[in-house]
Amino acid sequence: MPKTVTRTYSRYSREAISLLGGLIRTARKERKLSAQELADRAGVSRGLLQRIEKGDLKCSIGVVFEVATIVGVNLFDAEKTTLTKHLRQTEDKLTLLPKSVRKPAKAVDDDF
Amino acid sequence: MPKTVTRTYSRYSREAISLLGGLIRTARKERKLSAQELADRAGVSRGLLQRIEKGDLKCSIGVVFEVATIVGVNLFDAEKTTLTKHLRQTEDKLTLLPKSVRKPAKAVDDDF
DNA sequence: TTATCATGGTCCATTTACGAATCAAAAGGT
DNA sequence: ACCTTTTGATTCGTAAATGGACCATGATAA
């Protein structure tokens, strides 16, 4: 018998993704797009779009973001700061941090 | 021969997800977690975490959000307004909108 | 009311993502 | 310098996601 993978998700993750799906659905209707139309524009099946709008945790993030972008729901509001700028900043920050994370071997002498 | 699905993504989607991965990686290192440790906590393999941090568009959104949540990267900052509140608001908005989207059959007389 | 279209759900075939194991290389502590 | 551990990158088998077709129901325009 095949073993089934059961993932656990935090309440926050579930709610956040559910909210995202709701925002997408709302935005779609406000723009008067049928599910099929939006699905076509995003290059996905209508069934998948349904799951996205329902907040299905197992949809690929690329597809979800793509659909969201099409109807104008942006996670990172690129108002003041552009996304690319953020990207660079993140990279910069990473070069400052140690490249590999490592625990001290034993107890250090700051333990009293 | 099996036909291969090739998706197209907008620049925004790619950059946003890439940024998200970078934020996760930065947060992980700041918290001095090894990739293996974070992967364990999230219940995913180290390989998958690598792809997430790299900004792989094909990872499931649930897993990405879960990892992000663990290291403290929140998409919707639940500061002032809680997520649940937003959820309710979205639902309310949906009930106001027409339940199905439909184009008018012919030309309406508001075209002059 | 009626005809039309959007939506929701299910089933199946196929593609794909994911976990596990492995290896090489780089990095950091001592 | 040495040794340990993190990281990056493969490969492969299996479980899961996705598309497509289908049907039933619901909603809306005429």
Coordinates of C-alpha atoms (C1' of nucleotides) in Angstrom, one line a residue:
Chain A
M1 CA 0.0 0.0 0.0
P2 CA 1.3 3.4 -1.0
K3 CA 2.1 5.7 1.9
T4 CA 0.3 8.9 1.9
V5 CA 2.0 12.2 2.7
T6 CA 0.0 14.3 5.1
R7 CA 1.2 17.8 5.7
T8 CA 0.3 20.1 8.5
Y9 CA -0.2 23.8 8.0
S10 CA -0.3 26.6 10.5
R11 CA -3.5 28.5 10.9
Y12 CA -1.8 31.6 9.5
S13 CA -0.8 29.9 6.3
R14 CA -4.2 28.5 5.8
E15 CA -5.9 31.8 6.4
A16 CA -3.5 33.8 4.4
I17 CA -3.9 31.6 1.3
S18 CA -7.6 31.5 1.8
L19 CA -7.6 35.3 1.9
L20 CA -5.5 35.5 -1.2
G21 CA -8.0 33.2 -3.0
G22 CA -10.8 35.4 -1.9
L23 CA -9.1 38.5 -3.1
I24 CA -8.5 37.0 -6.5
R25 CA -12.1 36.0 -6.8
T26 CA -13.4 39.4 -5.8
A27 CA -11.0 41.1 -8.2
R28 CA -12.1 38.8 -11.0
K29 CA -15.7 39.6 -10.5
E30 CA -15.1 43.3 -10.2
R31 CA -13.4 43.1 -13.5
K32 CA -16.3 41.1 -14.9
L33 CA -14.3 38.1 -16.0
S34 CA -15.7 34.7 -16.0
A35 CA -13.7 31.9 -14.5
Q36 CA -13.0 30.5 -17.9
E37 CA -11.8 33.8 -19.2
L38 CA -9.4 34.3 -16.4
A39 CA -8.2 30.7 -16.6
D40 CA -7.5 31.2 -20.3
R41 CA -5.5 34.3 -19.7
A42 CA -3.5 32.7 -17.1
G43 CA -3.0 29.6 -19.1
V44 CA -4.5 27.2 -16.6
S45 CA -7.6 25.1 -16.5
R46 CA -10.8 26.3 -15.0
G47 CA -10.7 23.6 -12.4
L48 CA -7.3 24.8 -11.2
L49 CA -8.5 28.4 -11.0
Q50 CA -11.4 27.2 -8.9
R51 CA -9.0 25.6 -6.4
I52 CA -6.9 28.7 -6.3
E53 CA -9.9 30.9 -5.5
K54 CA -10.9 28.4 -2.9
G55 CA -7.5 28.7 -1.2
D56 CA -6.2 25.3 -2.0
L57 CA -2.8 24.9 -0.4
K58 CA -1.5 22.5 -3.0
C59 CA -1.5 24.8 -6.0
S60 CA 1.9 25.9 -7.3
I61 CA 2.9 29.3 -6.1
G62 CA 3.8 30.4 -9.6
V63 CA 0.3 29.8 -10.9
V64 CA -1.3 31.5 -7.9
F65 CA 0.8 34.6 -8.2
E66 CA 0.3 34.7 -12.0
V67 CA -3.5 34.7 -11.6
A68 CA -3.3 37.2 -8.8
T69 CA -1.1 39.5 -10.9
I70 CA -3.5 39.3 -13.9
V71 CA -6.5 40.6 -11.8
G72 CA -4.3 43.2 -10.1
V73 CA -3.8 41.6 -6.7
N74 CA -0.2 42.3 -5.7
L75 CA 1.4 40.8 -2.6
F76 CA 4.3 43.1 -2.5
D77 CA 2.8 46.5 -3.4
A78 CA 5.4 47.9 -5.8
E79 CA 4.4 51.4 -5.1
K80 CA 7.2 53.3 -3.4
T81 CA 9.9 50.7 -3.8
T82 CA 10.2 48.5 -6.8
L83 CA 10.5 44.8 -6.6
T84 CA 13.8 44.7 -8.2
K85 CA 15.2 47.1 -5.7
H86 CA 14.0 44.8 -2.9
L87 CA 15.6 41.9 -4.7
R88 CA 19.0 43.6 -4.7
Q89 CA 18.7 44.6 -1.0
T90 CA 17.9 41.0 -0.1
E91 CA 20.9 39.8 -2.0
D92 CA 23.1 42.4 -0.3
K93 CA 21.9 41.3 3.1
L94 CA 22.7 37.7 2.2
T95 CA 26.3 38.4 1.4
L96 CA 26.8 40.0 4.8
L97 CA 25.4 37.0 6.6
P98 CA 27.6 33.9 7.1
K99 CA 27.3 31.6 4.2
S100 CA 26.7 28.6 6.3
V101 CA 25.0 28.3 9.6
R102 CA 26.8 26.5 12.3
K103 CA 26.4 25.8 16.0
P104 CA 29.3 26.1 18.4
A105 CA 30.7 22.7 19.2
K106 CA 30.5 22.7 22.9
A107 CA 29.3 24.9 25.7
V108 CA 31.0 28.3 25.5
D109 CA 32.1 30.1 28.6
D110 CA 29.3 32.6 28.6
D111 CA 27.1 30.3 30.4
F112 CA 27.3 31.6 33.9
Chain B
M1 CA 5.3 11.2 -27.3
P2 CA 4.0 12.9 -24.2
K3 CA 3.3 16.5 -24.6
T4 CA 5.0 18.8 -22.2
V5 CA 3.3 21.7 -20.4
T6 CA 5.3 24.9 -20.6
R7 CA 3.9 27.8 -18.5
T8 CA 4.7 31.4 -19.0
Y9 CA 5.0 33.7 -16.0
S10 CA 5.0 37.5 -15.8
R11 CA 8.1 39.3 -14.7
Y12 CA 6.2 40.4 -11.6
S13 CA 5.3 36.9 -10.6
R14 CA 8.9 35.7 -11.0
E15 CA 10.4 38.6 -9.2
A16 CA 7.9 38.5 -6.4
I17 CA 8.5 34.8 -5.7
S18 CA 12.2 35.2 -6.0
L19 CA 12.0 38.0 -3.5
L20 CA 10.0 35.9 -1.2
G21 CA 12.5 33.1 -1.3
G22 CA 15.3 35.5 -0.6
L23 CA 13.4 36.9 2.4
I24 CA 13.0 33.4 3.7
R25 CA 16.7 32.6 3.3
T26 CA 17.7 35.8 5.0
A27 CA 15.3 35.2 7.9
R28 CA 16.5 31.7 8.3
K29 CA 20.1 32.7 8.6
E30 CA 19.3 35.6 10.9
R31 CA 17.7 33.0 13.2
K32 CA 20.7 30.8 12.8
L33 CA 18.8 27.8 11.4
S34 CA 20.4 25.4 9.1
A35 CA 18.5 24.4 6.0
Q36 CA 18.0 21.0 7.4
E37 CA 16.6 22.3 10.7
L38 CA 14.1 24.6 9.0
A39 CA 13.1 21.8 6.6
D40 CA 12.5 19.5 9.5
R41 CA 10.3 22.1 11.3
A42 CA 8.3 22.7 8.2
G43 CA 8.0 19.0 7.5
V44 CA 9.6 19.2 4.0
S45 CA 12.8 17.8 2.5
R46 CA 15.9 19.9 2.4
G47 CA 15.8 19.8 -1.4
L48 CA 12.4 21.3 -1.5
L49 CA 13.5 24.1 0.9
Q50 CA 16.4 24.8 -1.4
R51 CA 14.0 25.3 -4.3
I52 CA 11.7 27.5 -2.2
E53 CA 14.6 29.7 -1.2
K54 CA 15.7 29.9 -4.8
G55 CA 12.3 31.1 -5.9
D56 CA 11.1 28.0 -7.7
L57 CA 7.7 28.8 -9.2
K58 CA 6.5 25.2 -9.0
C59 CA 6.5 24.7 -5.3
S60 CA 3.1 24.4 -3.7
I61 CA 1.9 27.7 -2.1
G62 CA 1.1 26.0 1.1
V63 CA 4.6 24.8 1.7
V64 CA 6.1 28.1 0.8
F65 CA 3.8 30.0 3.1
E66 CA 4.4 27.5 5.9
V67 CA 8.2 27.9 5.7
A68 CA 7.8 31.7 5.5
T69 CA 5.6 31.7 8.5
I70 CA 8.0 29.7 10.5
V71 CA 10.9 32.1 10.0
G72 CA 8.6 35.1 10.5
V73 CA 8.1 36.3 7.0
N74 CA 4.4 37.3 6.8
L75 CA 2.9 38.3 3.5
F76 CA -0.1 39.9 5.0
D77 CA 1.1 41.8 8.0
A78 CA -1.4 40.9 10.6
E79 CA -0.6 44.0 12.7
K80 CA -3.6 46.2 12.9
T81 CA -6.1 44.1 11.2
T82 CA -6.2 40.4 11.8
L83 CA -6.4 38.0 8.9
T84 CA -9.7 36.6 10.0
K85 CA -11.2 40.0 9.8
H86 CA -10.0 40.4 6.3
L87 CA -11.4 37.0 5.5
R88 CA -14.8 38.0 6.6
Q89 CA -14.6 41.3 4.7
T90 CA -13.7 39.5 1.5
E91 CA -16.6 37.1 2.0
D92 CA -19.0 40.0 2.5
K93 CA -17.8 41.7 -0.6
L94 CA -18.4 38.5 -2.6
T95 CA -22.0 38.3 -1.5
L96 CA -22.6 41.7 -2.9
L97 CA -21.1 41.0 -6.3
P98 CA -23.2 39.1 -8.8
K99 CA -22.7 35.3 -8.3
S100 CA -22.1 34.7 -11.9
V101 CA -20.4 36.9 -14.4
R102 CA -22.2 37.4 -17.7
K103 CA -21.8 39.6 -20.7
P104 CA -24.8 41.4 -22.2
A105 CA -26.0 39.6 -25.3
K106 CA -25.9 42.4 -27.8
A107 CA -24.9 46.0 -28.0
V108 CA -26.6 48.1 -25.4
D109 CA -27.8 51.6 -26.2
D110 CA -25.2 53.4 -24.2
D111 CA -22.8 53.5 -27.1
F112 CA -23.2 57.1 -28.2
Chain C
dT1 C1' -40.6 31.4 -18.1
dT2 C1' -37.3 29.9 -21.0
dA3 C1' -32.9 29.5 -23.0
dT4 C1' -28.2 30.3 -22.2
dC5 C1' -24.2 30.5 -19.9
dA6 C1' -21.4 30.4 -15.5
dT7 C1' -20.3 27.6 -11.8
dG8 C1' -19.3 23.5 -8.8
dG9 C1' -18.1 19.1 -8.5
dT10 C1' -16.2 14.4 -10.0
dC11 C1' -13.5 11.0 -12.6
dC12 C1' -9.7 9.6 -15.2
dA13 C1' -5.1 9.9 -17.8
dT14 C1' -0.9 12.1 -17.8
dT15 C1' 2.6 15.1 -16.3
dT16 C1' 4.8 16.8 -12.5
dA17 C1' 6.5 17.6 -7.9
dC18 C1' 8.5 15.7 -4.0
dG19 C1' 11.4 12.7 -0.8
dA20 C1' 15.3 10.0 -0.2
dA21 C1' 19.8 8.9 -1.1
dT22 C1' 24.1 10.3 -2.7
dC23 C1' 28.3 13.0 -3.8
dA24 C1' 31.4 17.0 -4.1
dA25 C1' 32.6 21.2 -2.6
dA26 C1' 32.7 25.0 0.4
dA27 C1' 32.7 26.9 4.9
dG28 C1' 33.5 27.5 9.8
dG29 C1' 35.1 26.1 14.3
dT30 C1' 39.0 24.6 17.0
Chain D
dA1 C1' 45.7 22.8 8.8
dC2 C1' 42.3 19.6 10.0
dC3 C1' 37.9 17.9 10.6
dT4 C1' 33.0 18.5 10.8
dT5 C1' 29.0 20.1 8.9
dT6 C1' 26.4 22.9 5.8
dT7 C1' 25.3 23.5 1.3
dG8 C1' 24.5 22.6 -3.8
dA9 C1' 23.4 19.7 -7.1
dT10 C1' 22.3 15.2 -9.0
dT11 C1' 19.3 10.9 -10.0
dC12 C1' 15.3 8.1 -9.4
dG13 C1' 11.0 6.1 -7.8
dT14 C1' 6.6 7.2 -6.1
dA15 C1' 2.7 10.1 -4.8
dA16 C1' 0.4 14.1 -6.1
dA17 C1' -1.1 17.9 -9.1
dT18 C1' -3.1 19.2 -13.3
dG19 C1' -6.0 19.2 -17.6
dG20 C1' -9.9 17.7 -20.0
dA21 C1' -14.3 15.9 -20.3
dC22 C1' -18.4 15.4 -18.2
dC23 C1' -22.8 16.4 -15.6
dA24 C1' -25.9 18.9 -12.5
dT25 C1' -27.3 23.0 -10.7
dG26 C1' -27.8 27.9 -10.4
dA27 C1' -28.1 32.4 -12.2
dT28 C1' -29.1 35.9 -15.5
dA29 C1' -30.6 38.1 -19.7
dA30 C1' -34.4 38.3 -22.9

